[in-house]
């Protein structure tokens, strides 16, 4: 098994993750993370060691997406860098669609993904802008 750099595989993974985020499907969001996992931003960092902790960390995201009327998310993959045998760093800019069909600017993240027998899993997320 090797780190996944295949754009179709990565796009499928981020499509699944985007659907889980915008629909508030906490178990599906948790299923996208390798454990333990880490989220890093300019002013905070947190880690989680269980699917329940992942789900809890995203509880506030679903109402935010609903308040902004975001109904779809698309990950525009900007860069893919193999890091190690099973690790890949992927830079993504999220593009959102609201309930009126208008594009909504998203945010940029770097995801450190681990390739598993079940496909890519998020180890670390870094918010980059």
mmCIF file of N, CA and C in Angstrom:
data_model
loop_
_atom_site.group_PDB
_atom_site.id
_atom_site.type_symbol
_atom_site.label_atom_id
_atom_site.label_comp_id
_atom_site.label_asym_id
_atom_site.label_seq_id
_atom_site.Cartn_x
_atom_site.Cartn_y
_atom_site.Cartn_z
ATOM 1 N N UNK A 1 0.860 -1.173 0.000
ATOM 2 C CA UNK A 1 0.000 0.000 0.000
ATOM 3 C C UNK A 1 0.905 1.235 0.000
ATOM 4 N N UNK A 2 0.515 2.226 -0.762
ATOM 5 C CA UNK A 2 1.265 3.480 -0.859
ATOM 6 C C UNK A 2 0.351 4.657 -0.566
ATOM 7 N N UNK A 3 0.938 5.800 -0.218
ATOM 8 C CA UNK A 3 0.185 7.033 0.016
ATOM 9 C C UNK A 3 -0.605 7.375 -1.242
ATOM 10 N N UNK A 4 -1.839 7.758 -1.076
ATOM 11 C CA UNK A 4 -2.688 8.068 -2.219
ATOM 12 C C UNK A 4 -2.410 9.472 -2.732
ATOM 13 N N UNK A 5 -1.988 9.546 -3.998
ATOM 14 C CA UNK A 5 -1.841 10.827 -4.678
ATOM 15 C C UNK A 5 -2.763 10.878 -5.890
ATOM 16 N N UNK A 6 -3.591 9.849 -6.050
ATOM 17 C CA UNK A 6 -4.531 9.776 -7.167
ATOM 18 C C UNK A 6 -5.634 10.819 -6.971
ATOM 19 N N UNK A 7 -5.754 11.740 -7.912
ATOM 20 C CA UNK A 7 -6.720 12.838 -7.764
ATOM 21 C C UNK A 7 -8.160 12.348 -7.683
ATOM 22 N N UNK A 8 -8.511 11.290 -8.406
ATOM 23 C CA UNK A 8 -9.884 10.761 -8.327
ATOM 24 C C UNK A 8 -10.180 10.225 -6.926
ATOM 25 N N UNK A 9 -9.236 9.491 -6.354
ATOM 26 C CA UNK A 9 -9.411 8.957 -4.994
ATOM 27 C C UNK A 9 -9.545 10.089 -3.989
ATOM 28 N N UNK A 10 -8.677 11.087 -4.104
ATOM 29 C CA UNK A 10 -8.722 12.219 -3.175
ATOM 30 C C UNK A 10 -9.995 13.040 -3.361
ATOM 31 N N UNK A 11 -10.409 13.260 -4.608
ATOM 32 C CA UNK A 11 -11.649 14.007 -4.862
ATOM 33 C C UNK A 11 -12.853 13.271 -4.295
ATOM 34 N N UNK A 12 -12.897 11.957 -4.463
ATOM 35 C CA UNK A 12 -14.004 11.168 -3.893
ATOM 36 C C UNK A 12 -14.038 11.301 -2.372
ATOM 37 N N UNK A 13 -12.855 11.229 -1.750
ATOM 38 C CA UNK A 13 -12.785 11.363 -0.292
ATOM 39 C C UNK A 13 -13.304 12.736 0.139
ATOM 40 N N UNK A 14 -12.821 13.802 -0.479
ATOM 41 C CA UNK A 14 -13.245 15.140 -0.074
ATOM 42 C C UNK A 14 -14.699 15.415 -0.443
ATOM 43 N N UNK A 15 -15.214 14.796 -1.506
ATOM 44 C CA UNK A 15 -16.648 14.918 -1.801
ATOM 45 C C UNK A 15 -17.469 14.324 -0.661
ATOM 46 N N UNK A 16 -17.073 13.145 -0.211
ATOM 47 C CA UNK A 16 -17.776 12.477 0.901
ATOM 48 C C UNK A 16 -17.684 13.321 2.173
ATOM 49 N N UNK A 17 -16.520 13.865 2.434
ATOM 50 C CA UNK A 17 -16.308 14.702 3.618
ATOM 51 C C UNK A 17 -17.146 15.981 3.513
ATOM 52 N N UNK A 18 -17.185 16.608 2.348
ATOM 53 C CA UNK A 18 -17.974 17.828 2.142
ATOM 54 C C UNK A 18 -19.459 17.597 2.349
ATOM 55 N N UNK A 19 -19.971 16.461 1.856
ATOM 56 C CA UNK A 19 -21.384 16.126 2.064
ATOM 57 C C UNK A 19 -21.656 15.946 3.554
ATOM 58 N N UNK A 20 -20.761 15.264 4.247
ATOM 59 C CA UNK A 20 -20.937 15.051 5.689
ATOM 60 C C UNK A 20 -20.938 16.388 6.432
ATOM 61 N N UNK A 21 -20.027 17.291 6.043
ATOM 62 C CA UNK A 21 -19.962 18.599 6.708
ATOM 63 C C UNK A 21 -21.238 19.405 6.508
ATOM 64 N N UNK A 22 -21.698 19.531 5.264
ATOM 65 C CA UNK A 22 -22.853 20.392 4.993
ATOM 66 C C UNK A 22 -24.165 19.772 5.445
ATOM 67 N N UNK A 23 -24.206 18.458 5.596
ATOM 68 C CA UNK A 23 -25.438 17.826 6.071
ATOM 69 C C UNK A 23 -25.444 17.637 7.586
ATOM 70 N N UNK A 24 -24.305 17.919 8.227
ATOM 71 C CA UNK A 24 -24.225 17.747 9.684
ATOM 72 C C UNK A 24 -24.195 16.297 10.108
ATOM 73 N N UNK A 25 -23.711 15.410 9.250
ATOM 74 C CA UNK A 25 -23.649 13.978 9.543
ATOM 75 C C UNK A 25 -22.406 13.703 10.393
ATOM 76 N N UNK A 26 -22.551 13.850 11.707
ATOM 77 C CA UNK A 26 -21.416 13.735 12.619
ATOM 78 C C UNK A 26 -20.727 12.373 12.573
ATOM 79 N N UNK A 27 -21.457 11.245 12.511
ATOM 80 C CA UNK A 27 -20.754 9.955 12.391
ATOM 81 C C UNK A 27 -19.938 9.853 11.098
ATOM 82 N N UNK A 28 -20.454 10.405 10.000
ATOM 83 C CA UNK A 28 -19.707 10.361 8.739
ATOM 84 C C UNK A 28 -18.471 11.259 8.814
ATOM 85 N N UNK A 29 -18.597 12.417 9.451
ATOM 86 C CA UNK A 29 -17.433 13.286 9.644
ATOM 87 C C UNK A 29 -16.380 12.536 10.452
ATOM 88 N N UNK A 30 -16.789 11.943 11.570
ATOM 89 C CA UNK A 30 -15.854 11.211 12.424
ATOM 90 C C UNK A 30 -15.191 10.067 11.661
ATOM 91 N N UNK A 31 -15.934 9.448 10.750
ATOM 92 C CA UNK A 31 -15.402 8.345 9.959
ATOM 93 C C UNK A 31 -14.334 8.759 8.962
ATOM 94 N N UNK A 32 -14.144 10.043 8.779
ATOM 95 C CA UNK A 32 -13.116 10.548 7.857
ATOM 96 C C UNK A 32 -11.785 10.800 8.561
ATOM 97 N N UNK A 33 -11.743 10.612 9.873
ATOM 98 C CA UNK A 33 -10.545 10.940 10.650
ATOM 99 C C UNK A 33 -9.828 9.701 11.153
ATOM 100 N N UNK A 34 -8.496 9.726 11.032
ATOM 101 C CA UNK A 34 -7.635 8.751 11.690
ATOM 102 C C UNK A 34 -7.462 9.231 13.130
ATOM 103 N N UNK A 35 -7.305 8.313 14.032
ATOM 104 C CA UNK A 35 -7.177 8.688 15.438
ATOM 105 C C UNK A 35 -5.822 8.267 15.973
ATOM 106 N N UNK A 36 -5.186 9.080 16.800
ATOM 107 C CA UNK A 36 -5.635 10.404 17.203
ATOM 108 C C UNK A 36 -5.501 11.398 16.048
ATOM 109 N N UNK A 37 -6.296 12.461 16.121
ATOM 110 C CA UNK A 37 -6.278 13.491 15.097
ATOM 111 C C UNK A 37 -5.996 14.844 15.707
ATOM 112 N N UNK A 38 -5.642 15.789 14.841
ATOM 113 C CA UNK A 38 -5.253 17.112 15.320
ATOM 114 C C UNK A 38 -5.781 18.177 14.366
ATOM 115 N N UNK A 39 -6.301 19.263 14.938
ATOM 116 C CA UNK A 39 -6.727 20.443 14.187
ATOM 117 C C UNK A 39 -5.900 21.616 14.686
ATOM 118 N N UNK A 40 -5.323 22.376 13.748
ATOM 119 C CA UNK A 40 -4.445 23.491 14.102
ATOM 120 C C UNK A 40 -4.888 24.731 13.342
ATOM 121 N N UNK A 41 -5.005 25.841 14.058
ATOM 122 C CA UNK A 41 -5.308 27.141 13.446
ATOM 123 C C UNK A 41 -4.404 28.181 14.113
ATOM 124 N N UNK A 42 -4.486 29.421 13.647
ATOM 125 C CA UNK A 42 -3.627 30.477 14.196
ATOM 126 C C UNK A 42 -3.776 30.640 15.701
ATOM 127 N N UNK A 43 -4.999 30.559 16.203
ATOM 128 C CA UNK A 43 -5.236 30.888 17.614
ATOM 129 C C UNK A 43 -5.633 29.706 18.490
ATOM 130 N N UNK A 44 -5.702 28.515 17.932
ATOM 131 C CA UNK A 44 -6.068 27.352 18.739
ATOM 132 C C UNK A 44 -5.582 26.070 18.083
ATOM 133 N N UNK A 45 -5.520 25.030 18.882
ATOM 134 C CA UNK A 45 -5.259 23.664 18.428
ATOM 135 C C UNK A 45 -6.053 22.747 19.331
ATOM 136 N N UNK A 46 -6.508 21.654 18.777
ATOM 137 C CA UNK A 46 -7.116 20.638 19.617
ATOM 138 C C UNK A 46 -6.911 19.277 18.976
ATOM 139 N N UNK A 47 -6.957 18.269 19.822
ATOM 140 C CA UNK A 47 -6.794 16.898 19.352
ATOM 141 C C UNK A 47 -7.976 16.076 19.820
ATOM 142 N N UNK A 48 -8.137 14.938 19.184
ATOM 143 C CA UNK A 48 -9.190 14.021 19.598
ATOM 144 C C UNK A 48 -8.685 12.599 19.438
ATOM 145 N N UNK A 49 -9.195 11.730 20.310
ATOM 146 C CA UNK A 49 -8.720 10.350 20.333
ATOM 147 C C UNK A 49 -9.836 9.336 20.122
ATOM 148 N N UNK A 50 -11.055 9.816 19.894
ATOM 149 C CA UNK A 50 -12.178 8.891 19.686
ATOM 150 C C UNK A 50 -13.135 9.481 18.656
ATOM 151 N N UNK A 51 -13.922 8.635 17.999
ATOM 152 C CA UNK A 51 -14.928 9.159 17.073
ATOM 153 C C UNK A 51 -15.905 10.113 17.760
ATOM 154 N N UNK A 52 -16.240 9.848 19.016
ATOM 155 C CA UNK A 52 -17.151 10.732 19.748
ATOM 156 C C UNK A 52 -16.535 12.118 19.929
ATOM 157 N N UNK A 53 -15.233 12.184 20.174
ATOM 158 C CA UNK A 53 -14.566 13.480 20.332
ATOM 159 C C UNK A 53 -14.532 14.238 19.010
ATOM 160 N N UNK A 54 -14.342 13.522 17.895
ATOM 161 C CA UNK A 54 -14.395 14.171 16.580
ATOM 162 C C UNK A 54 -15.787 14.756 16.374
ATOM 163 N N UNK A 55 -16.805 13.947 16.595
ATOM 164 C CA UNK A 55 -18.184 14.397 16.406
ATOM 165 C C UNK A 55 -18.486 15.609 17.284
ATOM 166 N N UNK A 56 -18.062 15.563 18.533
ATOM 167 C CA UNK A 56 -18.309 16.673 19.445
ATOM 168 C C UNK A 56 -17.648 17.961 18.957
ATOM 169 N N UNK A 57 -16.470 17.845 18.367
ATOM 170 C CA UNK A 57 -15.764 19.040 17.900
ATOM 171 C C UNK A 57 -16.462 19.681 16.699
ATOM 172 N N UNK A 58 -17.324 18.931 16.007
ATOM 173 C CA UNK A 58 -18.033 19.467 14.840
ATOM 174 C C UNK A 58 -19.496 19.799 15.120
ATOM 175 N N UNK A 59 -19.935 19.656 16.353
ATOM 176 C CA UNK A 59 -21.336 19.927 16.695
ATOM 177 C C UNK A 59 -21.743 21.340 16.296
ATOM 178 N N UNK A 60 -20.876 22.316 16.486
ATOM 179 C CA UNK A 60 -21.205 23.705 16.164
ATOM 180 C C UNK A 60 -21.136 24.037 14.686
ATOM 181 N N UNK A 61 -20.487 23.190 13.890
ATOM 182 C CA UNK A 61 -20.325 23.492 12.467
ATOM 183 C C UNK A 61 -21.644 23.381 11.704
ATOM 184 N N UNK A 62 -22.441 22.371 11.994
ATOM 185 C CA UNK A 62 -23.693 22.166 11.253
ATOM 186 C C UNK A 62 -24.629 23.369 11.367
ATOM 187 N N UNK A 63 -24.883 23.908 12.571
ATOM 188 C CA UNK A 63 -25.741 25.095 12.648
ATOM 189 C C UNK A 63 -25.153 26.294 11.892
ATOM 190 N N UNK A 64 -23.820 26.408 11.888
ATOM 191 C CA UNK A 64 -23.184 27.497 11.149
ATOM 192 C C UNK A 64 -23.458 27.357 9.658
ATOM 193 N N UNK A 65 -23.327 26.153 9.120
ATOM 194 C CA UNK A 65 -23.622 25.930 7.709
ATOM 195 C C UNK A 65 -25.090 26.209 7.412
ATOM 196 N N UNK A 66 -25.972 25.802 8.323
ATOM 197 C CA UNK A 66 -27.411 26.046 8.127
ATOM 198 C C UNK A 66 -27.722 27.531 8.197
ATOM 199 N N UNK A 67 -27.125 28.255 9.153
ATOM 200 C CA UNK A 67 -27.358 29.702 9.265
ATOM 201 C C UNK A 67 -26.915 30.436 8.010
ATOM 202 N N UNK A 68 -25.834 29.971 7.420
ATOM 203 C CA UNK A 68 -25.330 30.601 6.188
ATOM 204 C C UNK A 68 -25.994 30.019 4.942
ATOM 205 N N UNK A 69 -26.939 29.068 5.149
ATOM 206 C CA UNK A 69 -27.696 28.413 4.081
ATOM 207 C C UNK A 69 -26.788 27.714 3.073
ATOM 208 N N UNK A 70 -25.702 27.125 3.566
ATOM 209 C CA UNK A 70 -24.793 26.384 2.701
ATOM 210 C C UNK A 70 -25.330 24.972 2.514
ATOM 211 N N UNK A 71 -25.500 24.576 1.268
ATOM 212 C CA UNK A 71 -26.106 23.285 0.977
ATOM 213 C C UNK A 71 -25.149 22.304 0.311
ATOM 214 N N UNK A 72 -24.010 22.796 -0.160
ATOM 215 C CA UNK A 72 -23.042 21.919 -0.813
ATOM 216 C C UNK A 72 -21.644 22.479 -0.631
ATOM 217 N N UNK A 73 -20.676 21.582 -0.614
ATOM 218 C CA UNK A 73 -19.281 21.965 -0.491
ATOM 219 C C UNK A 73 -18.477 21.183 -1.522
ATOM 220 N N UNK A 74 -17.566 21.880 -2.153
ATOM 221 C CA UNK A 74 -16.678 21.232 -3.121
ATOM 222 C C UNK A 74 -15.242 21.582 -2.753
ATOM 223 N N UNK A 75 -14.417 20.565 -2.654
ATOM 224 C CA UNK A 75 -12.998 20.766 -2.341
ATOM 225 C C UNK A 75 -12.224 20.909 -3.649
ATOM 226 N N UNK A 76 -11.675 22.089 -3.864
ATOM 227 C CA UNK A 76 -10.805 22.296 -5.022
ATOM 228 C C UNK A 76 -9.391 21.963 -4.568
ATOM 229 N N UNK A 77 -8.879 20.845 -5.059
ATOM 230 C CA UNK A 77 -7.555 20.372 -4.663
ATOM 231 C C UNK A 77 -6.510 21.206 -5.393
ATOM 232 N N UNK A 78 -5.681 21.896 -4.611
ATOM 233 C CA UNK A 78 -4.667 22.787 -5.175
ATOM 234 C C UNK A 78 -3.295 22.142 -5.271
ATOM 235 N N UNK A 79 -2.985 21.258 -4.332
ATOM 236 C CA UNK A 79 -1.649 20.673 -4.313
ATOM 237 C C UNK A 79 -1.699 19.331 -3.598
ATOM 238 N N UNK A 80 -0.900 18.390 -4.074
ATOM 239 C CA UNK A 80 -0.792 17.062 -3.466
ATOM 240 C C UNK A 80 0.695 16.741 -3.349
ATOM 241 N N UNK A 81 1.137 16.481 -2.119
ATOM 242 C CA UNK A 81 2.543 16.191 -1.864
ATOM 243 C C UNK A 81 2.677 14.887 -1.089
ATOM 244 N N UNK A 82 3.302 13.866 -1.660
ATOM 245 C CA UNK A 82 3.608 12.672 -0.867
ATOM 246 C C UNK A 82 4.573 13.067 0.251
ATOM 247 N N UNK A 83 4.329 12.572 1.457
ATOM 248 C CA UNK A 83 5.153 12.912 2.612
ATOM 249 C C UNK A 83 5.946 11.699 3.081
ATOM 250 N N UNK A 84 5.309 10.552 3.117
ATOM 251 C CA UNK A 84 5.932 9.302 3.555
ATOM 252 C C UNK A 84 5.192 8.166 2.856
ATOM 253 N N UNK A 85 5.546 6.952 3.191
ATOM 254 C CA UNK A 85 4.966 5.796 2.506
ATOM 255 C C UNK A 85 3.445 5.807 2.498
ATOM 256 N N UNK A 86 2.829 6.224 3.599
ATOM 257 C CA UNK A 86 1.370 6.200 3.695
ATOM 258 C C UNK A 86 0.763 7.580 3.945
ATOM 259 N N UNK A 87 1.575 8.639 3.899
ATOM 260 C CA UNK A 87 1.098 9.985 4.219
ATOM 261 C C UNK A 87 1.168 10.900 3.000
ATOM 262 N N UNK A 88 0.112 11.713 2.863
ATOM 263 C CA UNK A 88 0.023 12.688 1.779
ATOM 264 C C UNK A 88 -0.479 14.004 2.353
ATOM 265 N N UNK A 89 0.137 15.129 1.951
ATOM 266 C CA UNK A 89 -0.329 16.456 2.330
ATOM 267 C C UNK A 89 -1.119 17.009 1.148
ATOM 268 N N UNK A 90 -2.363 17.402 1.412
ATOM 269 C CA UNK A 90 -3.237 17.905 0.354
ATOM 270 C C UNK A 90 -3.713 19.300 0.743
ATOM 271 N N UNK A 91 -3.507 20.255 -0.158
ATOM 272 C CA UNK A 91 -3.984 21.621 0.038
ATOM 273 C C UNK A 91 -5.306 21.765 -0.688
ATOM 274 N N UNK A 92 -6.317 22.254 0.037
ATOM 275 C CA UNK A 92 -7.684 22.331 -0.480
ATOM 276 C C UNK A 92 -8.249 23.723 -0.249
ATOM 277 N N UNK A 93 -8.931 24.239 -1.247
ATOM 278 C CA UNK A 93 -9.764 25.419 -1.042
ATOM 279 C C UNK A 93 -11.203 24.950 -1.167
ATOM 280 N N UNK A 94 -11.985 25.192 -0.119
ATOM 281 C CA UNK A 94 -13.388 24.793 -0.121
ATOM 282 C C UNK A 94 -14.220 25.850 -0.839
ATOM 283 N N UNK A 95 -15.088 25.397 -1.716
ATOM 284 C CA UNK A 95 -16.048 26.251 -2.402
ATOM 285 C C UNK A 95 -17.431 25.784 -1.986
ATOM 286 N N UNK A 96 -18.273 26.723 -1.585
ATOM 287 C CA UNK A 96 -19.605 26.379 -1.095
ATOM 288 C C UNK A 96 -20.678 26.900 -2.033
ATOM 289 N N UNK A 97 -21.833 26.275 -1.961
ATOM 290 C CA UNK A 97 -23.016 26.689 -2.711
ATOM 291 C C UNK A 97 -24.120 26.931 -1.697
ATOM 292 N N UNK A 98 -24.808 28.095 -1.809
ATOM 293 C CA UNK A 98 -25.891 28.354 -0.865
ATOM 294 C C UNK A 98 -27.225 27.917 -1.455
ATOM 295 N N UNK A 99 -28.281 28.066 -0.664
ATOM 296 C CA UNK A 99 -29.603 27.563 -1.052
ATOM 297 C C UNK A 99 -30.180 28.287 -2.265
ATOM 298 N N UNK A 100 -29.625 29.443 -2.625
ATOM 299 C CA UNK A 100 -30.075 30.173 -3.816
ATOM 300 C C UNK A 100 -29.265 29.796 -5.050
ATOM 301 N N UNK A 101 -28.275 28.910 -4.876
ATOM 302 C CA UNK A 101 -27.427 28.496 -5.980
ATOM 303 C C UNK A 101 -26.228 29.408 -6.195
ATOM 304 N N UNK A 102 -25.968 30.298 -5.257
ATOM 305 C CA UNK A 102 -24.846 31.223 -5.377
ATOM 306 C C UNK A 102 -23.580 30.615 -4.774
ATOM 307 N N UNK A 103 -22.458 30.896 -5.403
ATOM 308 C CA UNK A 103 -21.175 30.466 -4.871
ATOM 309 C C UNK A 103 -20.823 31.315 -3.656
ATOM 310 N N UNK A 104 -20.288 30.673 -2.648
ATOM 311 C CA UNK A 104 -19.880 31.343 -1.417
ATOM 312 C C UNK A 104 -18.390 31.048 -1.213
ATOM 313 N N UNK A 105 -17.588 32.094 -1.048
ATOM 314 C CA UNK A 105 -16.148 31.862 -0.843
ATOM 315 C C UNK A 105 -15.910 30.968 0.362
ATOM 316 N N UNK A 106 -14.938 30.103 0.226
ATOM 317 C CA UNK A 106 -14.620 29.180 1.302
ATOM 318 C C UNK A 106 -13.283 29.495 1.933
ATOM 319 N N UNK A 107 -12.754 28.529 2.621
ATOM 320 C CA UNK A 107 -11.496 28.661 3.331
ATOM 321 C C UNK A 107 -10.508 27.653 2.786
ATOM 322 N N UNK A 108 -9.243 27.881 3.090
ATOM 323 C CA UNK A 108 -8.191 26.979 2.640
ATOM 324 C C UNK A 108 -7.661 26.189 3.832
ATOM 325 N N UNK A 109 -7.361 24.929 3.559
ATOM 326 C CA UNK A 109 -6.822 24.031 4.575
ATOM 327 C C UNK A 109 -5.753 23.146 3.955
ATOM 328 N N UNK A 110 -4.872 22.677 4.810
ATOM 329 C CA UNK A 110 -3.953 21.601 4.441
ATOM 330 C C UNK A 110 -4.344 20.398 5.284
ATOM 331 N N UNK A 111 -4.470 19.280 4.612
ATOM 332 C CA UNK A 111 -4.846 18.022 5.267
ATOM 333 C C UNK A 111 -3.691 17.038 5.139
ATOM 334 N N UNK A 112 -3.249 16.512 6.272
ATOM 335 C CA UNK A 112 -2.316 15.403 6.255
ATOM 336 C C UNK A 112 -3.173 14.144 6.291
ATOM 337 N N UNK A 113 -3.129 13.381 5.204
ATOM 338 C CA UNK A 113 -3.953 12.183 5.069
ATOM 339 C C UNK A 113 -3.094 10.931 5.214
ATOM 340 N N UNK A 114 -3.652 9.931 5.875
ATOM 341 C CA UNK A 114 -3.019 8.611 5.958
ATOM 342 C C UNK A 114 -3.818 7.654 5.077
ATOM 343 N N UNK A 115 -3.121 6.940 4.227
ATOM 344 C CA UNK A 115 -3.761 5.929 3.402
ATOM 345 C C UNK A 115 -3.961 4.674 4.240
ATOM 346 N N UNK A 116 -5.194 4.169 4.263
ATOM 347 C CA UNK A 116 -5.530 2.946 4.988
ATOM 348 C C UNK A 116 -6.196 1.982 4.016
ATOM 349 N N UNK A 117 -6.499 0.795 4.477
ATOM 350 C CA UNK A 117 -7.205 -0.161 3.616
ATOM 351 C C UNK A 117 -8.592 0.355 3.245
ATOM 352 N N UNK A 118 -9.147 1.269 4.054
ATOM 353 C CA UNK A 118 -10.457 1.851 3.780
ATOM 354 C C UNK A 118 -10.375 3.139 2.965
ATOM 355 N N UNK A 119 -9.155 3.562 2.609
ATOM 356 C CA UNK A 119 -8.978 4.798 1.857
ATOM 357 C C UNK A 119 -8.325 5.871 2.700
ATOM 358 N N UNK A 120 -8.290 7.111 2.196
ATOM 359 C CA UNK A 120 -7.650 8.200 2.944
ATOM 360 C C UNK A 120 -8.406 8.520 4.232
ATOM 361 N N UNK A 121 -7.636 8.919 5.242
ATOM 362 C CA UNK A 121 -8.182 9.359 6.526
ATOM 363 C C UNK A 121 -7.405 10.599 6.946
ATOM 364 N N UNK A 122 -8.097 11.566 7.552
ATOM 365 C CA UNK A 122 -7.466 12.804 7.976
ATOM 366 C C UNK A 122 -6.739 12.584 9.309
ATOM 367 N N UNK A 123 -5.437 12.896 9.319
ATOM 368 C CA UNK A 123 -4.642 12.850 10.562
ATOM 369 C C UNK A 123 -4.570 14.236 11.191
ATOM 370 N N UNK A 124 -4.306 15.244 10.345
ATOM 371 C CA UNK A 124 -4.112 16.602 10.822
ATOM 372 C C UNK A 124 -4.739 17.569 9.834
ATOM 373 N N UNK A 125 -5.406 18.599 10.360
ATOM 374 C CA UNK A 125 -5.969 19.672 9.560
ATOM 375 C C UNK A 125 -5.318 20.979 10.012
ATOM 376 N N UNK A 126 -4.817 21.757 9.040
ATOM 377 C CA UNK A 126 -4.256 23.066 9.339
ATOM 378 C C UNK A 126 -5.034 24.094 8.530
ATOM 379 N N UNK A 127 -5.643 25.017 9.230
ATOM 380 C CA UNK A 127 -6.352 26.102 8.543
ATOM 381 C C UNK A 127 -5.317 27.104 8.044
ATOM 382 N N UNK A 128 -5.345 27.376 6.737
ATOM 383 C CA UNK A 128 -4.321 28.241 6.149
ATOM 384 C C UNK A 128 -4.886 29.572 5.644
ATOM 385 N N UNK A 129 -6.154 29.757 5.667
ATOM 386 C CA UNK A 129 -6.707 31.033 5.227
ATOM 387 C C UNK A 129 -8.130 30.934 4.797
#
